[in-house]
C-alpha cells in the first residue's frame, strides 16, 4: 500500500479519470475532507449520488455515482483543478475569495467553519485554504 502525498489531488484525479473513461461509479479511499467535498459536489448537482462505506479499522471508501447528460453523454463536471498544493498552499481572506468562471463554477474552500463553497465563504465573510475549482 503506497502512501499518497496529496490525497485531494488523488481524489480529483480519480474522478477526472472516471469521467474520461465514461464510468458510472468511481471508488475513492475516504477521509473526512473528501466526504465533505463529495457532499458539496452532490449539493451543487455535479454528481448523481454517493455512498460512504465504512470498514472496521480502515478509513473506508466513498462510492460516487457520476452524472451525465442523457442526450449528449457529457459529464456534469467539465473540469476539476487543484489550487492549493502541499508544496504551495493557496489561502484567501474573506474579501478576496476567487470566482470560478465568473460564478458558473465553484471553488471548494477549507475554512474554520468547515469545508464550504466560495459563495458560502463570501456570505459568511470567512477565508481559508482554496482546495480546488469545479466547473
PDB file of C-alpha atoms in Angstrom:
ATOM      1  CA  UNK A   1       0.000   0.000   0.000  1.00  0.00           C
ATOM      2  CA  UNK A   2       1.616   3.249  -1.139  1.00  0.00           C
ATOM      3  CA  UNK A   3       1.179   6.494   0.741  1.00  0.00           C
ATOM      4  CA  UNK A   4      -0.442   9.270  -1.300  1.00  0.00           C
ATOM      5  CA  UNK A   5       1.345  12.587  -0.790  1.00  0.00           C
ATOM      6  CA  UNK A   6      -1.678  14.681  -1.868  1.00  0.00           C
ATOM      7  CA  UNK A   7      -4.973  12.906  -1.130  1.00  0.00           C
ATOM      8  CA  UNK A   8      -7.140  15.713  -2.537  1.00  0.00           C
ATOM      9  CA  UNK A   9      -5.278  15.717  -5.871  1.00  0.00           C
ATOM     10  CA  UNK A  10      -5.697  11.909  -5.882  1.00  0.00           C
ATOM     11  CA  UNK A  11      -9.471  12.340  -5.291  1.00  0.00           C
ATOM     12  CA  UNK A  12      -9.771  14.846  -8.152  1.00  0.00           C
ATOM     13  CA  UNK A  13      -7.667  12.678 -10.486  1.00  0.00           C
ATOM     14  CA  UNK A  14      -9.762   9.564  -9.791  1.00  0.00           C
ATOM     15  CA  UNK A  15     -12.969  11.475 -10.566  1.00  0.00           C
ATOM     16  CA  UNK A  16     -11.399  13.066 -13.680  1.00  0.00           C
ATOM     17  CA  UNK A  17     -10.164   9.673 -14.966  1.00  0.00           C
ATOM     18  CA  UNK A  18     -13.543   8.028 -14.308  1.00  0.00           C
ATOM     19  CA  UNK A  19     -15.257  10.787 -16.334  1.00  0.00           C
ATOM     20  CA  UNK A  20     -12.783  10.410 -19.217  1.00  0.00           C
ATOM     21  CA  UNK A  21     -13.365   6.635 -19.207  1.00  0.00           C
ATOM     22  CA  UNK A  22     -17.163   7.238 -19.036  1.00  0.00           C
ATOM     23  CA  UNK A  23     -17.527   5.192 -15.836  1.00  0.00           C
ATOM     24  CA  UNK A  24     -20.807   5.355 -13.937  1.00  0.00           C
ATOM     25  CA  UNK A  25     -19.269   4.841 -10.474  1.00  0.00           C
ATOM     26  CA  UNK A  26     -15.865   5.687  -9.009  1.00  0.00           C
ATOM     27  CA  UNK A  27     -14.344   4.314  -5.765  1.00  0.00           C
ATOM     28  CA  UNK A  28     -12.185   6.623  -3.652  1.00  0.00           C
ATOM     29  CA  UNK A  29     -10.493   5.984  -0.290  1.00  0.00           C
ATOM     30  CA  UNK A  30     -12.378   8.029   2.294  1.00  0.00           C
ATOM     31  CA  UNK A  31     -11.282  10.833   4.597  1.00  0.00           C
ATOM     32  CA  UNK A  32     -13.331  13.494   6.383  1.00  0.00           C
ATOM     33  CA  UNK A  33     -12.153  16.173   3.937  1.00  0.00           C
ATOM     34  CA  UNK A  34     -13.090  14.030   0.905  1.00  0.00           C
ATOM     35  CA  UNK A  35     -16.505  13.252   2.435  1.00  0.00           C
ATOM     36  CA  UNK A  36     -17.219  16.988   2.832  1.00  0.00           C
ATOM     37  CA  UNK A  37     -16.060  17.680  -0.745  1.00  0.00           C
ATOM     38  CA  UNK A  38     -18.325  14.870  -2.007  1.00  0.00           C
ATOM     39  CA  UNK A  39     -21.326  16.348  -0.138  1.00  0.00           C
ATOM     40  CA  UNK A  40     -20.659  19.742  -1.783  1.00  0.00           C
ATOM     41  CA  UNK A  41     -20.446  18.129  -5.263  1.00  0.00           C
ATOM     42  CA  UNK A  42     -23.785  16.399  -4.593  1.00  0.00           C
ATOM     43  CA  UNK A  43     -25.497  19.570  -3.289  1.00  0.00           C
ATOM     44  CA  UNK A  44     -24.310  21.589  -6.292  1.00  0.00           C
ATOM     45  CA  UNK A  45     -25.523  18.951  -8.767  1.00  0.00           C
ATOM     46  CA  UNK A  46     -22.144  17.808 -10.126  1.00  0.00           C
ATOM     47  CA  UNK A  47     -22.697  14.150  -9.152  1.00  0.00           C
ATOM     48  CA  UNK A  48     -25.780  11.904  -9.027  1.00  0.00           C
ATOM     49  CA  UNK A  49     -25.236  10.251  -5.685  1.00  0.00           C
ATOM     50  CA  UNK A  50     -22.647   8.967  -3.231  1.00  0.00           C
ATOM     51  CA  UNK A  51     -22.302   6.325  -0.542  1.00  0.00           C
ATOM     52  CA  UNK A  52     -19.833   6.165   2.336  1.00  0.00           C
ATOM     53  CA  UNK A  53     -18.726   2.583   3.006  1.00  0.00           C
ATOM     54  CA  UNK A  54     -17.205   2.179   6.454  1.00  0.00           C
ATOM     55  CA  UNK A  55     -14.688  -0.597   7.106  1.00  0.00           C
ATOM     56  CA  UNK A  56     -13.576  -1.863  10.518  1.00  0.00           C
ATOM     57  CA  UNK A  57     -10.140  -0.479  11.332  1.00  0.00           C
ATOM     58  CA  UNK A  58      -9.821   1.189   7.916  1.00  0.00           C
ATOM     59  CA  UNK A  59     -10.786   4.591   6.582  1.00  0.00           C
ATOM     60  CA  UNK A  60     -13.472   3.114   4.309  1.00  0.00           C
ATOM     61  CA  UNK A  61     -14.473   4.087   0.783  1.00  0.00           C
ATOM     62  CA  UNK A  62     -16.572   6.684  -0.993  1.00  0.00           C
ATOM     63  CA  UNK A  63     -18.600   5.385  -3.945  1.00  0.00           C
ATOM     64  CA  UNK A  64     -19.553   8.271  -6.239  1.00  0.00           C
ATOM     65  CA  UNK A  65     -22.183   7.906  -8.979  1.00  0.00           C
ATOM     66  CA  UNK A  66     -21.166  10.305 -11.745  1.00  0.00           C
ATOM     67  CA  UNK A  67     -23.724  12.449 -13.548  1.00  0.00           C
ATOM     68  CA  UNK A  68     -24.003  12.547 -17.348  1.00  0.00           C
ATOM     69  CA  UNK A  69     -26.397  14.299 -19.720  1.00  0.00           C
ATOM     70  CA  UNK A  70     -28.657  11.526 -21.164  1.00  0.00           C
ATOM     71  CA  UNK A  71     -28.689  13.002 -24.726  1.00  0.00           C
ATOM     72  CA  UNK A  72     -25.121  14.269 -25.196  1.00  0.00           C
ATOM     73  CA  UNK A  73     -23.432  11.808 -22.801  1.00  0.00           C
ATOM     74  CA  UNK A  74     -21.331  14.716 -21.470  1.00  0.00           C
ATOM     75  CA  UNK A  75     -20.400  14.816 -17.796  1.00  0.00           C
ATOM     76  CA  UNK A  76     -21.860  17.439 -15.444  1.00  0.00           C
ATOM     77  CA  UNK A  77     -18.256  18.107 -14.371  1.00  0.00           C
ATOM     78  CA  UNK A  78     -16.341  19.878 -17.147  1.00  0.00           C
ATOM     79  CA  UNK A  79     -13.188  20.409 -15.129  1.00  0.00           C
ATOM     80  CA  UNK A  80     -11.536  19.793 -11.759  1.00  0.00           C
ATOM     81  CA  UNK A  81      -8.498  21.859 -10.857  1.00  0.00           C
ATOM     82  CA  UNK A  82      -6.338  21.551  -7.738  1.00  0.00           C
ATOM     83  CA  UNK A  83      -5.388  25.010  -6.477  1.00  0.00           C
ATOM     84  CA  UNK A  84      -3.640  24.654  -3.116  1.00  0.00           C
ATOM     85  CA  UNK A  85      -0.868  22.062  -3.297  1.00  0.00           C
ATOM     86  CA  UNK A  86       1.194  20.585  -0.430  1.00  0.00           C
ATOM     87  CA  UNK A  87       4.287  22.408  -1.741  1.00  0.00           C
ATOM     88  CA  UNK A  88       2.483  25.723  -2.218  1.00  0.00           C
ATOM     89  CA  UNK A  89      -0.631  26.364  -0.148  1.00  0.00           C
ATOM     90  CA  UNK A  90      -3.094  28.945  -1.515  1.00  0.00           C
ATOM     91  CA  UNK A  91      -5.062  30.920   1.047  1.00  0.00           C
ATOM     92  CA  UNK A  92      -7.570  33.734   0.663  1.00  0.00           C
ATOM     93  CA  UNK A  93      -9.247  36.002   3.187  1.00  0.00           C
ATOM     94  CA  UNK A  94     -12.962  36.817   3.331  1.00  0.00           C
ATOM     95  CA  UNK A  95     -12.795  39.713   0.862  1.00  0.00           C
ATOM     96  CA  UNK A  96     -10.539  38.085  -1.770  1.00  0.00           C
ATOM     97  CA  UNK A  97     -12.378  34.803  -2.409  1.00  0.00           C
ATOM     98  CA  UNK A  98     -11.879  33.722  -6.044  1.00  0.00           C
ATOM     99  CA  UNK A  99     -14.746  33.424  -8.549  1.00  0.00           C
ATOM    100  CA  UNK A 100     -14.670  30.382 -10.818  1.00  0.00           C
ATOM    101  CA  UNK A 101     -15.726  31.066 -14.438  1.00  0.00           C
ATOM    102  CA  UNK A 102     -17.433  34.271 -13.287  1.00  0.00           C
ATOM    103  CA  UNK A 103     -19.678  32.368 -10.856  1.00  0.00           C
ATOM    104  CA  UNK A 104     -20.541  29.431 -13.143  1.00  0.00           C
ATOM    105  CA  UNK A 105     -18.174  27.067 -11.313  1.00  0.00           C
ATOM    106  CA  UNK A 106     -17.438  26.631  -7.604  1.00  0.00           C
ATOM    107  CA  UNK A 107     -14.329  26.883  -5.500  1.00  0.00           C
ATOM    108  CA  UNK A 108     -14.141  24.468  -2.558  1.00  0.00           C
ATOM    109  CA  UNK A 109     -12.528  26.183   0.417  1.00  0.00           C
ATOM    110  CA  UNK A 110     -11.398  24.713   3.739  1.00  0.00           C
ATOM    111  CA  UNK A 111     -12.262  27.296   6.416  1.00  0.00           C
ATOM    112  CA  UNK A 112     -12.533  27.453  10.173  1.00  0.00           C
ATOM    113  CA  UNK A 113     -16.285  26.878   9.640  1.00  0.00           C
ATOM    114  CA  UNK A 114     -15.632  23.647   7.722  1.00  0.00           C
ATOM    115  CA  UNK A 115     -15.312  22.797   4.045  1.00  0.00           C
ATOM    116  CA  UNK A 116     -17.609  25.166   2.115  1.00  0.00           C
ATOM    117  CA  UNK A 117     -18.081  26.692  -1.344  1.00  0.00           C
ATOM    118  CA  UNK A 118     -16.795  30.107  -2.406  1.00  0.00           C
ATOM    119  CA  UNK A 119     -20.350  31.521  -2.311  1.00  0.00           C
ATOM    120  CA  UNK A 120     -20.921  30.386   1.294  1.00  0.00           C
ATOM    121  CA  UNK A 121     -17.490  31.723   2.293  1.00  0.00           C
ATOM    122  CA  UNK A 122     -18.395  35.119   0.782  1.00  0.00           C
ATOM    123  CA  UNK A 123     -21.730  35.168   2.653  1.00  0.00           C
ATOM    124  CA  UNK A 124     -20.071  34.261   5.987  1.00  0.00           C
ATOM    125  CA  UNK A 125     -17.062  36.503   5.213  1.00  0.00           C
ATOM    126  CA  UNK A 126     -14.529  33.805   6.089  1.00  0.00           C
ATOM    127  CA  UNK A 127     -11.332  32.913   4.266  1.00  0.00           C
ATOM    128  CA  UNK A 128      -9.295  29.746   4.203  1.00  0.00           C
ATOM    129  CA  UNK A 129      -7.367  27.375   2.005  1.00  0.00           C
ATOM    130  CA  UNK A 130      -8.618  27.218  -1.598  1.00  0.00           C
ATOM    131  CA  UNK A 131      -8.645  23.449  -2.240  1.00  0.00           C
ATOM    132  CA  UNK A 132      -9.952  23.198  -5.806  1.00  0.00           C
ATOM    133  CA  UNK A 133     -12.135  24.584  -8.577  1.00  0.00           C
ATOM    134  CA  UNK A 134     -15.018  22.571 -10.043  1.00  0.00           C
ATOM    135  CA  UNK A 135     -16.795  23.635 -13.212  1.00  0.00           C
TER     136      UNK A 135
END
